[in-house]
Amino acid sequence: MRKITLFFIFVGGIMFAQQPQSYLELSNQNQTNEYNSETATVINNSSQGIIATYVAKVLFDIGLEENCSEPTVTYEDFLGGPIEIFDCGLTMSNAGDGCYDPGELEIGFQISASNGSNTVSIPAGAIGNTDPLAGAITFAEYTVVEFTPSVYAIAMDLWENNFPLTDIRVYGETGDLIETIQWDVPTNLQVFFGMIADEPISKIEVQGEQDSGELVGNLYFGATCEALSVNDHILSQLSVYPNPTNDIVTIKMPPNVELVSIKLFDVLGNLVLKNANLTQIDVSNLSSGLYLLDIITTAGTVSKKIVRK
């Protein structure tokens, strides 16, 4: 009986030792899981400094336009890396690393792992992923993404290897923790996550529960999205249509806001049209091209780009 007991303990030890502890130990699956950006859900978000979170790219794009004075973001797809799962060293950045040449990745971010662990590059299809992924190489460590300069908007695909609950810790420009967002992320599936803050973000930490091995891909970062004033929110409701146009442009004013005057400039900055409080503008006599329309209202001034077809 003693020999049998020892035998089973030994076998159990072998089985435990064979469990993969890092992405380098995973064999290439050479398959692609179906991408579903609607699957992730926010479990807890106290919204301290975070304006909104998003589960779909199209909603994130709308959020940028609605909340950010400068909605432009940088996109990193992580293409051009190794054709197999590869150890990239301590960091991944525009400066170059074990997986990407200097200048190959977009400038403005750096990926590292907690506790001085190395990072990993996962090519598309290697573990069932649709697109390249990057992050901490071992399952016991978590993925860190730092931004220089700080940013207001971040979006990415998340990947969890073996446990769905994921904490995303968001840090401000001074290094203080702004927010912890918990996501229920399906395992072995790329899932979109996006967020917009009203204060600068310098770093995020992505940590799954129970050493689940979190990765990121299709990274978007940037924008300027400070909290808007009351008048800014009001003026964000002002619209100009149709745009592009052949002849008449109509200005739709927000409630309780009056139009004072308008000025229309060409791309060289020349004033081509100036009117009093007219909500309809005839541009049929102007040349085709891009124009800048300054709209002066009782709530402030807003500029709109219009195109004369």
PDB file of N, CA, C and O in Angstrom, residues 22 33 66 92 99 104 149 155 173 189 191 195 212 231 241 251-252 255 258 266 284 298:
ATOM      1  N   SER A  22       4.055  29.630 -18.717  1.00  0.00           N
ATOM      2  CA  SER A  22       4.292  30.809 -19.543  1.00  0.00           C
ATOM      3  C   SER A  22       3.815  30.533 -20.959  1.00  0.00           C
ATOM      4  O   SER A  22       3.557  29.384 -21.333  1.00  0.00           O
ATOM      5  N   ASN A  33      -9.899  31.741 -33.152  1.00  0.00           N
ATOM      6  CA  ASN A  33     -11.182  31.782 -32.469  1.00  0.00           C
ATOM      7  C   ASN A  33     -12.025  32.920 -33.018  1.00  0.00           C
ATOM      8  O   ASN A  33     -11.503  33.927 -33.479  1.00  0.00           O
ATOM      9  N   GLU A  66     -17.602  62.749 -28.849  1.00  0.00           N
ATOM     10  CA  GLU A  66     -18.516  63.424 -27.926  1.00  0.00           C
ATOM     11  C   GLU A  66     -17.808  64.022 -26.714  1.00  0.00           C
ATOM     12  O   GLU A  66     -18.276  65.016 -26.153  1.00  0.00           O
ATOM     13  N   MET A  92       8.933  46.320 -24.391  1.00  0.00           N
ATOM     14  CA  MET A  92       8.635  46.443 -25.816  1.00  0.00           C
ATOM     15  C   MET A  92       8.281  47.902 -26.069  1.00  0.00           C
ATOM     16  O   MET A  92       7.387  48.449 -25.425  1.00  0.00           O
ATOM     17  N   CYS A  99      12.062  41.711 -30.099  1.00  0.00           N
ATOM     18  CA  CYS A  99      11.088  41.296 -31.113  1.00  0.00           C
ATOM     19  C   CYS A  99      10.885  42.319 -32.227  1.00  0.00           C
ATOM     20  O   CYS A  99      10.510  41.951 -33.339  1.00  0.00           O
ATOM     21  N   GLU A 104       9.977  50.465 -35.213  1.00  0.00           N
ATOM     22  CA  GLU A 104       8.953  49.600 -35.810  1.00  0.00           C
ATOM     23  C   GLU A 104       7.609  49.737 -35.098  1.00  0.00           C
ATOM     24  O   GLU A 104       6.554  49.683 -35.725  1.00  0.00           O
ATOM     25  N   PRO A 149       3.848  61.008 -23.917  1.00  0.00           N
ATOM     26  CA  PRO A 149       3.212  61.663 -22.767  1.00  0.00           C
ATOM     27  C   PRO A 149       1.937  60.941 -22.338  1.00  0.00           C
ATOM     28  O   PRO A 149       1.499  59.999 -22.998  1.00  0.00           O
ATOM     29  N   ALA A 155      -7.745  52.200 -25.773  1.00  0.00           N
ATOM     30  CA  ALA A 155      -8.564  51.056 -26.177  1.00  0.00           C
ATOM     31  C   ALA A 155      -7.636  49.953 -26.653  1.00  0.00           C
ATOM     32  O   ALA A 155      -6.526  50.221 -27.123  1.00  0.00           O
ATOM     33  N   GLU A 173      -1.312  61.069 -13.922  1.00  0.00           N
ATOM     34  CA  GLU A 173      -0.033  61.646 -14.318  1.00  0.00           C
ATOM     35  C   GLU A 173       0.962  61.689 -13.170  1.00  0.00           C
ATOM     36  O   GLU A 173       2.173  61.626 -13.377  1.00  0.00           O
ATOM     37  N   LEU A 189     -10.092  34.379 -26.128  1.00  0.00           N
ATOM     38  CA  LEU A 189     -10.856  35.127 -27.123  1.00  0.00           C
ATOM     39  C   LEU A 189     -10.462  36.595 -27.034  1.00  0.00           C
ATOM     40  O   LEU A 189     -10.409  37.160 -25.945  1.00  0.00           O
ATOM     41  N   VAL A 191     -11.104  40.326 -26.945  1.00  0.00           N
ATOM     42  CA  VAL A 191     -12.289  41.107 -26.593  1.00  0.00           C
ATOM     43  C   VAL A 191     -11.903  42.577 -26.484  1.00  0.00           C
ATOM     44  O   VAL A 191     -10.916  42.926 -25.839  1.00  0.00           O
ATOM     45  N   MET A 195     -11.643  52.958 -22.878  1.00  0.00           N
ATOM     46  CA  MET A 195     -12.028  53.883 -21.813  1.00  0.00           C
ATOM     47  C   MET A 195     -11.565  55.287 -22.157  1.00  0.00           C
ATOM     48  O   MET A 195     -10.583  55.485 -22.880  1.00  0.00           O
ATOM     49  N   SER A 212      -3.732  34.194 -14.747  1.00  0.00           N
ATOM     50  CA  SER A 212      -4.438  33.792 -15.967  1.00  0.00           C
ATOM     51  C   SER A 212      -3.711  34.147 -17.256  1.00  0.00           C
ATOM     52  O   SER A 212      -4.093  33.691 -18.320  1.00  0.00           O
ATOM     53  N   ASN A 231     -20.963  75.357 -21.069  1.00  0.00           N
ATOM     54  CA  ASN A 231     -21.123  75.897 -22.418  1.00  0.00           C
ATOM     55  C   ASN A 231     -20.544  74.966 -23.477  1.00  0.00           C
ATOM     56  O   ASN A 231     -21.080  74.861 -24.585  1.00  0.00           O
ATOM     57  N   TYR A 241     -25.316  71.061 -41.457  1.00  0.00           N
ATOM     58  CA  TYR A 241     -25.718  70.065 -42.456  1.00  0.00           C
ATOM     59  C   TYR A 241     -26.343  70.763 -43.668  1.00  0.00           C
ATOM     60  O   TYR A 241     -26.791  71.916 -43.546  1.00  0.00           O
ATOM     61  N   ILE A 251     -27.267  75.739 -40.165  1.00  0.00           N
ATOM     62  CA  ILE A 251     -26.724  75.635 -38.813  1.00  0.00           C
ATOM     63  C   ILE A 251     -27.874  75.333 -37.862  1.00  0.00           C
ATOM     64  O   ILE A 251     -28.821  76.117 -37.758  1.00  0.00           O
ATOM     65  N   LYS A 252     -27.800  74.193 -37.188  1.00  0.00           N
ATOM     66  CA  LYS A 252     -28.818  73.833 -36.209  1.00  0.00           C
ATOM     67  C   LYS A 252     -28.315  74.211 -34.823  1.00  0.00           C
ATOM     68  O   LYS A 252     -27.320  73.667 -34.336  1.00  0.00           O
ATOM     69  N   PRO A 255     -30.818  74.288 -27.978  1.00  0.00           N
ATOM     70  CA  PRO A 255     -31.896  75.033 -27.312  1.00  0.00           C
ATOM     71  C   PRO A 255     -31.349  76.190 -26.474  1.00  0.00           C
ATOM     72  O   PRO A 255     -30.296  76.076 -25.847  1.00  0.00           O
ATOM     73  N   GLU A 258     -28.513  81.494 -29.054  1.00  0.00           N
ATOM     74  CA  GLU A 258     -28.782  82.311 -30.229  1.00  0.00           C
ATOM     75  C   GLU A 258     -27.514  82.502 -31.056  1.00  0.00           C
ATOM     76  O   GLU A 258     -26.405  82.604 -30.513  1.00  0.00           O
ATOM     77  N   ASP A 266     -11.244  80.172 -46.046  1.00  0.00           N
ATOM     78  CA  ASP A 266     -10.718  79.091 -46.874  1.00  0.00           C
ATOM     79  C   ASP A 266      -9.499  78.482 -46.184  1.00  0.00           C
ATOM     80  O   ASP A 266      -9.111  78.902 -45.083  1.00  0.00           O
ATOM     81  N   SER A 284     -22.898  78.350 -52.825  1.00  0.00           N
ATOM     82  CA  SER A 284     -22.918  77.886 -54.219  1.00  0.00           C
ATOM     83  C   SER A 284     -21.935  78.642 -55.101  1.00  0.00           C
ATOM     84  O   SER A 284     -21.481  78.115 -56.124  1.00  0.00           O
ATOM     85  N   THR A 298     -24.313  83.022 -28.448  1.00  0.00           N
ATOM     86  CA  THR A 298     -24.419  83.606 -27.110  1.00  0.00           C
ATOM     87  C   THR A 298     -23.779  82.711 -26.048  1.00  0.00           C
ATOM     88  O   THR A 298     -23.588  83.139 -24.905  1.00  0.00           O
TER      89      THR A 298
END
